[in-house]
CSV table of C-alpha atoms and ligand atoms in Angstrom, one decimal:
chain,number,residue,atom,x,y,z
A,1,UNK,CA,-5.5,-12.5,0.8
A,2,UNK,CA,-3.6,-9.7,-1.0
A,3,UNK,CA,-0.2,-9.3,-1.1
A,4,UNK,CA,1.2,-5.3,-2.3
A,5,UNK,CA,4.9,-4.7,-2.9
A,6,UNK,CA,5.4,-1.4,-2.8
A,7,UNK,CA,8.8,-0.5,-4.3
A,8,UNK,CA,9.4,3.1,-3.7
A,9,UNK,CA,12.3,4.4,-4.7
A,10,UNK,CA,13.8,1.4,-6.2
A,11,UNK,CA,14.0,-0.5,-9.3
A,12,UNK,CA,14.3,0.8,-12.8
A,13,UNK,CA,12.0,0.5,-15.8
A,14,UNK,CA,13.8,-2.4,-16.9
A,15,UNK,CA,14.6,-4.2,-13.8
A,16,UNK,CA,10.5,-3.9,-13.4
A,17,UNK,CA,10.2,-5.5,-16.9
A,18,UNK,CA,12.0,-8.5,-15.4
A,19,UNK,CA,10.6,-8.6,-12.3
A,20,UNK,CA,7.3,-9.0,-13.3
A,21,UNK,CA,8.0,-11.5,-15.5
A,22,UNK,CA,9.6,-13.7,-12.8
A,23,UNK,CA,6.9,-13.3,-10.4
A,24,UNK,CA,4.4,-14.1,-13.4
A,25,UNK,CA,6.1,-17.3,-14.1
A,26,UNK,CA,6.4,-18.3,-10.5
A,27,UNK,CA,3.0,-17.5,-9.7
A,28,UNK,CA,1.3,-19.5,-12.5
A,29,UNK,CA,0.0,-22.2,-10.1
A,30,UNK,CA,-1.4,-19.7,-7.1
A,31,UNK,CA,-4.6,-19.3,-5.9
A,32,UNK,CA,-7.0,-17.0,-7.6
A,33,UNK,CA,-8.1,-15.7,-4.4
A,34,UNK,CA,-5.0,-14.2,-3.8
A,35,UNK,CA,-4.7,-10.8,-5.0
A,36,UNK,CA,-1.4,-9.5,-6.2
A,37,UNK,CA,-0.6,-5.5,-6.8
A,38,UNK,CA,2.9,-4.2,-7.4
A,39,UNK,CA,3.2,-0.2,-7.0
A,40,UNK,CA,6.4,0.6,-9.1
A,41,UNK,CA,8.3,4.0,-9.4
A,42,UNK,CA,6.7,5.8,-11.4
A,43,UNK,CA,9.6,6.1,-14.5
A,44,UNK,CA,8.3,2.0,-14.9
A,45,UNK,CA,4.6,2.3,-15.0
A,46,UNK,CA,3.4,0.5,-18.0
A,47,UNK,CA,1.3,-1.8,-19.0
A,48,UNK,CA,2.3,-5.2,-18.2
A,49,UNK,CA,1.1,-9.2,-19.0
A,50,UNK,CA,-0.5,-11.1,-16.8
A,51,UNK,CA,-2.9,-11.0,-13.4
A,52,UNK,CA,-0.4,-8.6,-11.2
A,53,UNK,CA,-2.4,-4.9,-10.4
A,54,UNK,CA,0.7,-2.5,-11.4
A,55,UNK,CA,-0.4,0.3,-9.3
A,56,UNK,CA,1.1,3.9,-8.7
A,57,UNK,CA,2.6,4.8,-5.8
A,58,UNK,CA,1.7,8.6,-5.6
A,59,UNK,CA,-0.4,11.1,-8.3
A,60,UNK,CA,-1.5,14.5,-7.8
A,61,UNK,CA,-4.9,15.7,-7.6
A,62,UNK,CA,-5.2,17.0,-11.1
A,63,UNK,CA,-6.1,15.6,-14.6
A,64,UNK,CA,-2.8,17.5,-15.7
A,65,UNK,CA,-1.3,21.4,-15.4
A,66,UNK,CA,1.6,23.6,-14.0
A,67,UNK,CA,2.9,20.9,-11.5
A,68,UNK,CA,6.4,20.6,-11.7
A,69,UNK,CA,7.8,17.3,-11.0
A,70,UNK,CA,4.3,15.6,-10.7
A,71,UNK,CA,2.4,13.2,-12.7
A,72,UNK,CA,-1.6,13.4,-12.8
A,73,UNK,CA,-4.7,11.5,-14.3
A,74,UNK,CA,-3.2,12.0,-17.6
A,75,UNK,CA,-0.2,10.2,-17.3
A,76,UNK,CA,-1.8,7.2,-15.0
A,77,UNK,CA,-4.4,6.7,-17.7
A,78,UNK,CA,-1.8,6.1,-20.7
A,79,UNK,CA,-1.2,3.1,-18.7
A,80,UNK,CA,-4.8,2.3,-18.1
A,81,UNK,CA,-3.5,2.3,-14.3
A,82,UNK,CA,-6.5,2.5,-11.8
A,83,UNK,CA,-4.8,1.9,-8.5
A,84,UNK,CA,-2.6,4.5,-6.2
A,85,UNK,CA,-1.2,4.4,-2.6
A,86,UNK,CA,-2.5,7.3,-0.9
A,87,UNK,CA,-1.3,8.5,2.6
A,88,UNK,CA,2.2,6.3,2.8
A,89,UNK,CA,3.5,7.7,6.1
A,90,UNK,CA,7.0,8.5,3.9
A,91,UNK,CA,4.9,10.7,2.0
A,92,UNK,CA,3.8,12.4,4.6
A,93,UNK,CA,6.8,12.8,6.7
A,94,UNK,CA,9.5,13.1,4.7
A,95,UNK,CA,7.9,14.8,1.5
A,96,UNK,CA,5.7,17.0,3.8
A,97,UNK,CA,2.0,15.6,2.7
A,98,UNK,CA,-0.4,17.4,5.5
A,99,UNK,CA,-3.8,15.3,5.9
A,100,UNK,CA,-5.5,17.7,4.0
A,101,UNK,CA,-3.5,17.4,0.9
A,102,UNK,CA,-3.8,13.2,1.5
A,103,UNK,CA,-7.6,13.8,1.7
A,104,UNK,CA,-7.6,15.9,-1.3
A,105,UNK,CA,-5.9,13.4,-3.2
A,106,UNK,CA,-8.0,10.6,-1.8
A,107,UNK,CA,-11.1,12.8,-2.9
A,108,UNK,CA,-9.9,13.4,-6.3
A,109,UNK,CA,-9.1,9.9,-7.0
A,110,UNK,CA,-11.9,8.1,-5.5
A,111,UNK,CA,-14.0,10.5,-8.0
A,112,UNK,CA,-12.3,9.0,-10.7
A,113,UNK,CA,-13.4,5.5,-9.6
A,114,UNK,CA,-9.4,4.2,-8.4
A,115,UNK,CA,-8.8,1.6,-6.5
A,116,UNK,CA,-7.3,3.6,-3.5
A,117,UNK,CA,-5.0,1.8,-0.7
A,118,UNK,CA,-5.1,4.4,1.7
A,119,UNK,CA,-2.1,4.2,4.6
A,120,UNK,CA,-2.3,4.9,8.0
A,121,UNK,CA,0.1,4.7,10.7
A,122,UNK,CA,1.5,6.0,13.8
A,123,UNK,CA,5.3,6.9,15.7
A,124,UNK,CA,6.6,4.6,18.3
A,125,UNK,CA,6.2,7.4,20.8
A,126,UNK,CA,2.5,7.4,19.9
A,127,UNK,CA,2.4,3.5,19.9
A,128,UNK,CA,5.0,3.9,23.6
A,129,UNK,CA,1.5,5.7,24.6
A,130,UNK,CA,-0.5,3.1,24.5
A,131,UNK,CA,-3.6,1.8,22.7
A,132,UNK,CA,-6.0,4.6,23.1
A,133,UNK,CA,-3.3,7.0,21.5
A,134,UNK,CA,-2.5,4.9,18.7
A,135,UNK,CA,-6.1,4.8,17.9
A,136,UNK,CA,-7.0,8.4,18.3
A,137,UNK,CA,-3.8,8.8,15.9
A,138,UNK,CA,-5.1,6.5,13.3
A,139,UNK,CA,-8.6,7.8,13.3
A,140,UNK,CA,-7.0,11.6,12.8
A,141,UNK,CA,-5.8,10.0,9.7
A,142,UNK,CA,-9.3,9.3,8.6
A,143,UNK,CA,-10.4,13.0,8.9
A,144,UNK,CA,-11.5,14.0,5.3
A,145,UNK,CA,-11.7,10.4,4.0
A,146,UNK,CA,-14.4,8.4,2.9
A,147,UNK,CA,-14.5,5.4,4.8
A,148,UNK,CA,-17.4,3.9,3.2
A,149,UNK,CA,-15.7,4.5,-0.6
A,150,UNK,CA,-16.5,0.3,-2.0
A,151,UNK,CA,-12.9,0.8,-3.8
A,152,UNK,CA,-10.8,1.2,-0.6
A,153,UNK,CA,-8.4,-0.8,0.9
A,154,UNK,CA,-6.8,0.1,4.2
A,155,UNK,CA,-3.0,-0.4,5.2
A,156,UNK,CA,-2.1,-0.1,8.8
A,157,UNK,CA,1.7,0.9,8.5
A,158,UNK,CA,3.1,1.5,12.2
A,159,UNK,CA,6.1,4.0,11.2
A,160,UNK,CA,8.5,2.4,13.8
A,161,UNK,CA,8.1,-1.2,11.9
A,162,UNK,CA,8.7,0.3,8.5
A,163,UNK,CA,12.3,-0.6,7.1
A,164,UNK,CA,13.3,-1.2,10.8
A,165,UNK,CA,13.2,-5.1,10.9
A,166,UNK,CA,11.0,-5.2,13.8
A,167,UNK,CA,7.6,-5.8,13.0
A,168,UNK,CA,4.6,-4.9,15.2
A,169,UNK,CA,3.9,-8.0,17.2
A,170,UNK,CA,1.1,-10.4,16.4
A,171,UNK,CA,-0.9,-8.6,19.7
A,172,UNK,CA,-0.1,-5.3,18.3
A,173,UNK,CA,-1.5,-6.1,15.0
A,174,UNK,CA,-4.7,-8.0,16.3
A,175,UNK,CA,-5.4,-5.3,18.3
A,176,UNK,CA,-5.2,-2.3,16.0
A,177,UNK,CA,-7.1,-4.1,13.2
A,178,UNK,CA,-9.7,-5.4,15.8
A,179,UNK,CA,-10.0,-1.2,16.7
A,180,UNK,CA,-9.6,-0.1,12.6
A,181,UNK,CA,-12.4,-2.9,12.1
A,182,UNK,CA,-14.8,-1.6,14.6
A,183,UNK,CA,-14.6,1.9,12.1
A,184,UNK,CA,-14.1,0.4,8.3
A,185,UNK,CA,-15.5,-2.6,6.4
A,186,UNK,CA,-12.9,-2.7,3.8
A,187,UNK,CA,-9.9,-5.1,3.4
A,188,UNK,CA,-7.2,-4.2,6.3
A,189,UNK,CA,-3.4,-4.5,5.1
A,190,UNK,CA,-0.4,-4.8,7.6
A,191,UNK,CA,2.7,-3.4,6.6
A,192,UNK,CA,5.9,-2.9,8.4
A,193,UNK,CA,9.3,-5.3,8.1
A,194,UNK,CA,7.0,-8.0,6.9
A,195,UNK,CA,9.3,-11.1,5.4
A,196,UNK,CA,9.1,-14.6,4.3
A,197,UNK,CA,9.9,-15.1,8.3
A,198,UNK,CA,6.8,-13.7,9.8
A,199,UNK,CA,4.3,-13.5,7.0
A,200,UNK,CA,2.6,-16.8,8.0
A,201,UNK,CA,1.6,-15.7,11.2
A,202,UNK,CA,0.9,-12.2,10.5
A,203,UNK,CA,-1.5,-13.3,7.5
A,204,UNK,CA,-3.0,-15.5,10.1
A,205,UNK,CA,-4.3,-12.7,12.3
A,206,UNK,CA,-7.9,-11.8,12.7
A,207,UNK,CA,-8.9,-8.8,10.3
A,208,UNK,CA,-5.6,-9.2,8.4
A,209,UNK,CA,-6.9,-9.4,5.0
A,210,UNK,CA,-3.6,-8.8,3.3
A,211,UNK,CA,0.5,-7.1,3.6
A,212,UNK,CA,2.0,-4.6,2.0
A,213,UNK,CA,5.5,-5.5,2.0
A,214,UNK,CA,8.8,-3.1,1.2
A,215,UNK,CA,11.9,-4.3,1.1
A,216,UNK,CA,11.6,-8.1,1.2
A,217,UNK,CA,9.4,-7.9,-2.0
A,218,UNK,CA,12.1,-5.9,-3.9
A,219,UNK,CA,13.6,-9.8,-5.2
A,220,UNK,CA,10.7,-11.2,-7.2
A,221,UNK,CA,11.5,-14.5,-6.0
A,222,UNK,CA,11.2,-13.8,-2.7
A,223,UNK,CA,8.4,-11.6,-2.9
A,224,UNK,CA,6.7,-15.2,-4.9
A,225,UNK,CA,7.4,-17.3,-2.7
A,226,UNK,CA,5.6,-15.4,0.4
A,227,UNK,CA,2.6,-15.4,-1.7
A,228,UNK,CA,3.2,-19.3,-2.4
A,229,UNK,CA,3.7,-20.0,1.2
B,1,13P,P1,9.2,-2.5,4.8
B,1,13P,O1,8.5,-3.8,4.4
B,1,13P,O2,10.6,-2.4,4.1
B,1,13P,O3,9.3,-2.4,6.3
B,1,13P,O4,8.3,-1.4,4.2
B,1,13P,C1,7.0,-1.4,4.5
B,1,13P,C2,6.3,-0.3,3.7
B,1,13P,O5,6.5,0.9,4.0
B,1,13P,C3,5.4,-0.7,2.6
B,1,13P,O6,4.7,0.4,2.1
């Protein structure tokens, strides 16, 4: 199973530091088949101890340049860090990312052999729609990405459960990964209001190989023990 905090704009360099080390600690006796990654602002990407994947959260296509404001394969590398988000629906909705820029991203970074987790996800209007539209949604969001890429992982994200508290049901979720499944081999992630509530039976789903969780893994405690559980 793998289990992804993604912080976004939270945390600090320091409070990271700390983190890290609690969930360290805590997770000392877990499984090794559990696979955990932590995607950090960017101000706190290091290099850290231990078995947690510090990943970034966003990078631009370019090795470095005239990019105000943006860090690129330079910057990542300092860190020896080899795994990015790609496609978060915040990046794309609030921060403008079109699906070409995501692919281009995804294209550059897959070239340089990263670990990608690419997200996906769709409105509630579109999921109000029904089935058939959430999928044809979803599978616009594939358009320029290489689905076959052996270092991909894939997060379903419905943009309606993110930060909202209400989480995609178990139905919802089988469904959409049974349909995702039918179109990509690699690991499928759910993310949206995941917590130490519902993790159990969301991680018990068919096709749900893993979570990408927000804000309840922001508390490295709490984040441990839904690994633990
Ligand atoms: P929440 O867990 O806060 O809903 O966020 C999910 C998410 O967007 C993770 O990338």
């Amino acid at each position: 199973m793998i289990f992804a905090a993604n912080f976004k704009m939270n945390h600090t360099r320091t409070t990271t530091r700390d983190y890290i080390e609690v969930l360290n600690k805590k997770l000392a006796t877990k499984k090794p088949e559990e696979k955990v990654y932590i995607f950090p602002p960017t101000t706190a990407l290091d290099r850290y101890e231990g078995e947690i994947t510090v990943g970034a959260q966003n990078a631009y296509p370019a090795n470095n340049g005239a990019f105000t404001g943006e860090i690129g394969l330079e910057q990542l590398e300092e860190f020896g860090i080899k795994t990015i988000l790609i496609g978060h629906s915040e990046r794309r909705d609030i921060l403008g990312e079109t699906q070409e820029k995501v692919a281009e991203k995804f294209a550059f970074f897959k070239e340089e052999g990263f670990e990608i987790i690419y997200c996906i996800g769709e409105s509630l209007s579109i999921r109000e729609s029904g089935d058939d539209a959430v999928m044809s949604h979803l599978l616009s969001q594939f358009e320029g990405i290489d689905l076959t890429y052996d270092n991909l992982i894939v997060a379903y994200e419905p943009i309606w459960a993110i930060g909202t508290g209400r989480s995609a049901t178990a139905k919802e979720i089988e469904i959409t990964h049974a349909m995702l499944r039918t179109k990509v081999s690699a690991p499928l992630l759910y993310g949206g209001s995941v917590n130490p509530d519902n993790i159990g039976e969301i991680t018990a789903i068919d096709n749900v190989d893993g979570v990408l969780v927000g804000s309840a893994s922001l508390d490295a405690e709490r984040f441990a023990s839904m690994i633990l559980s």
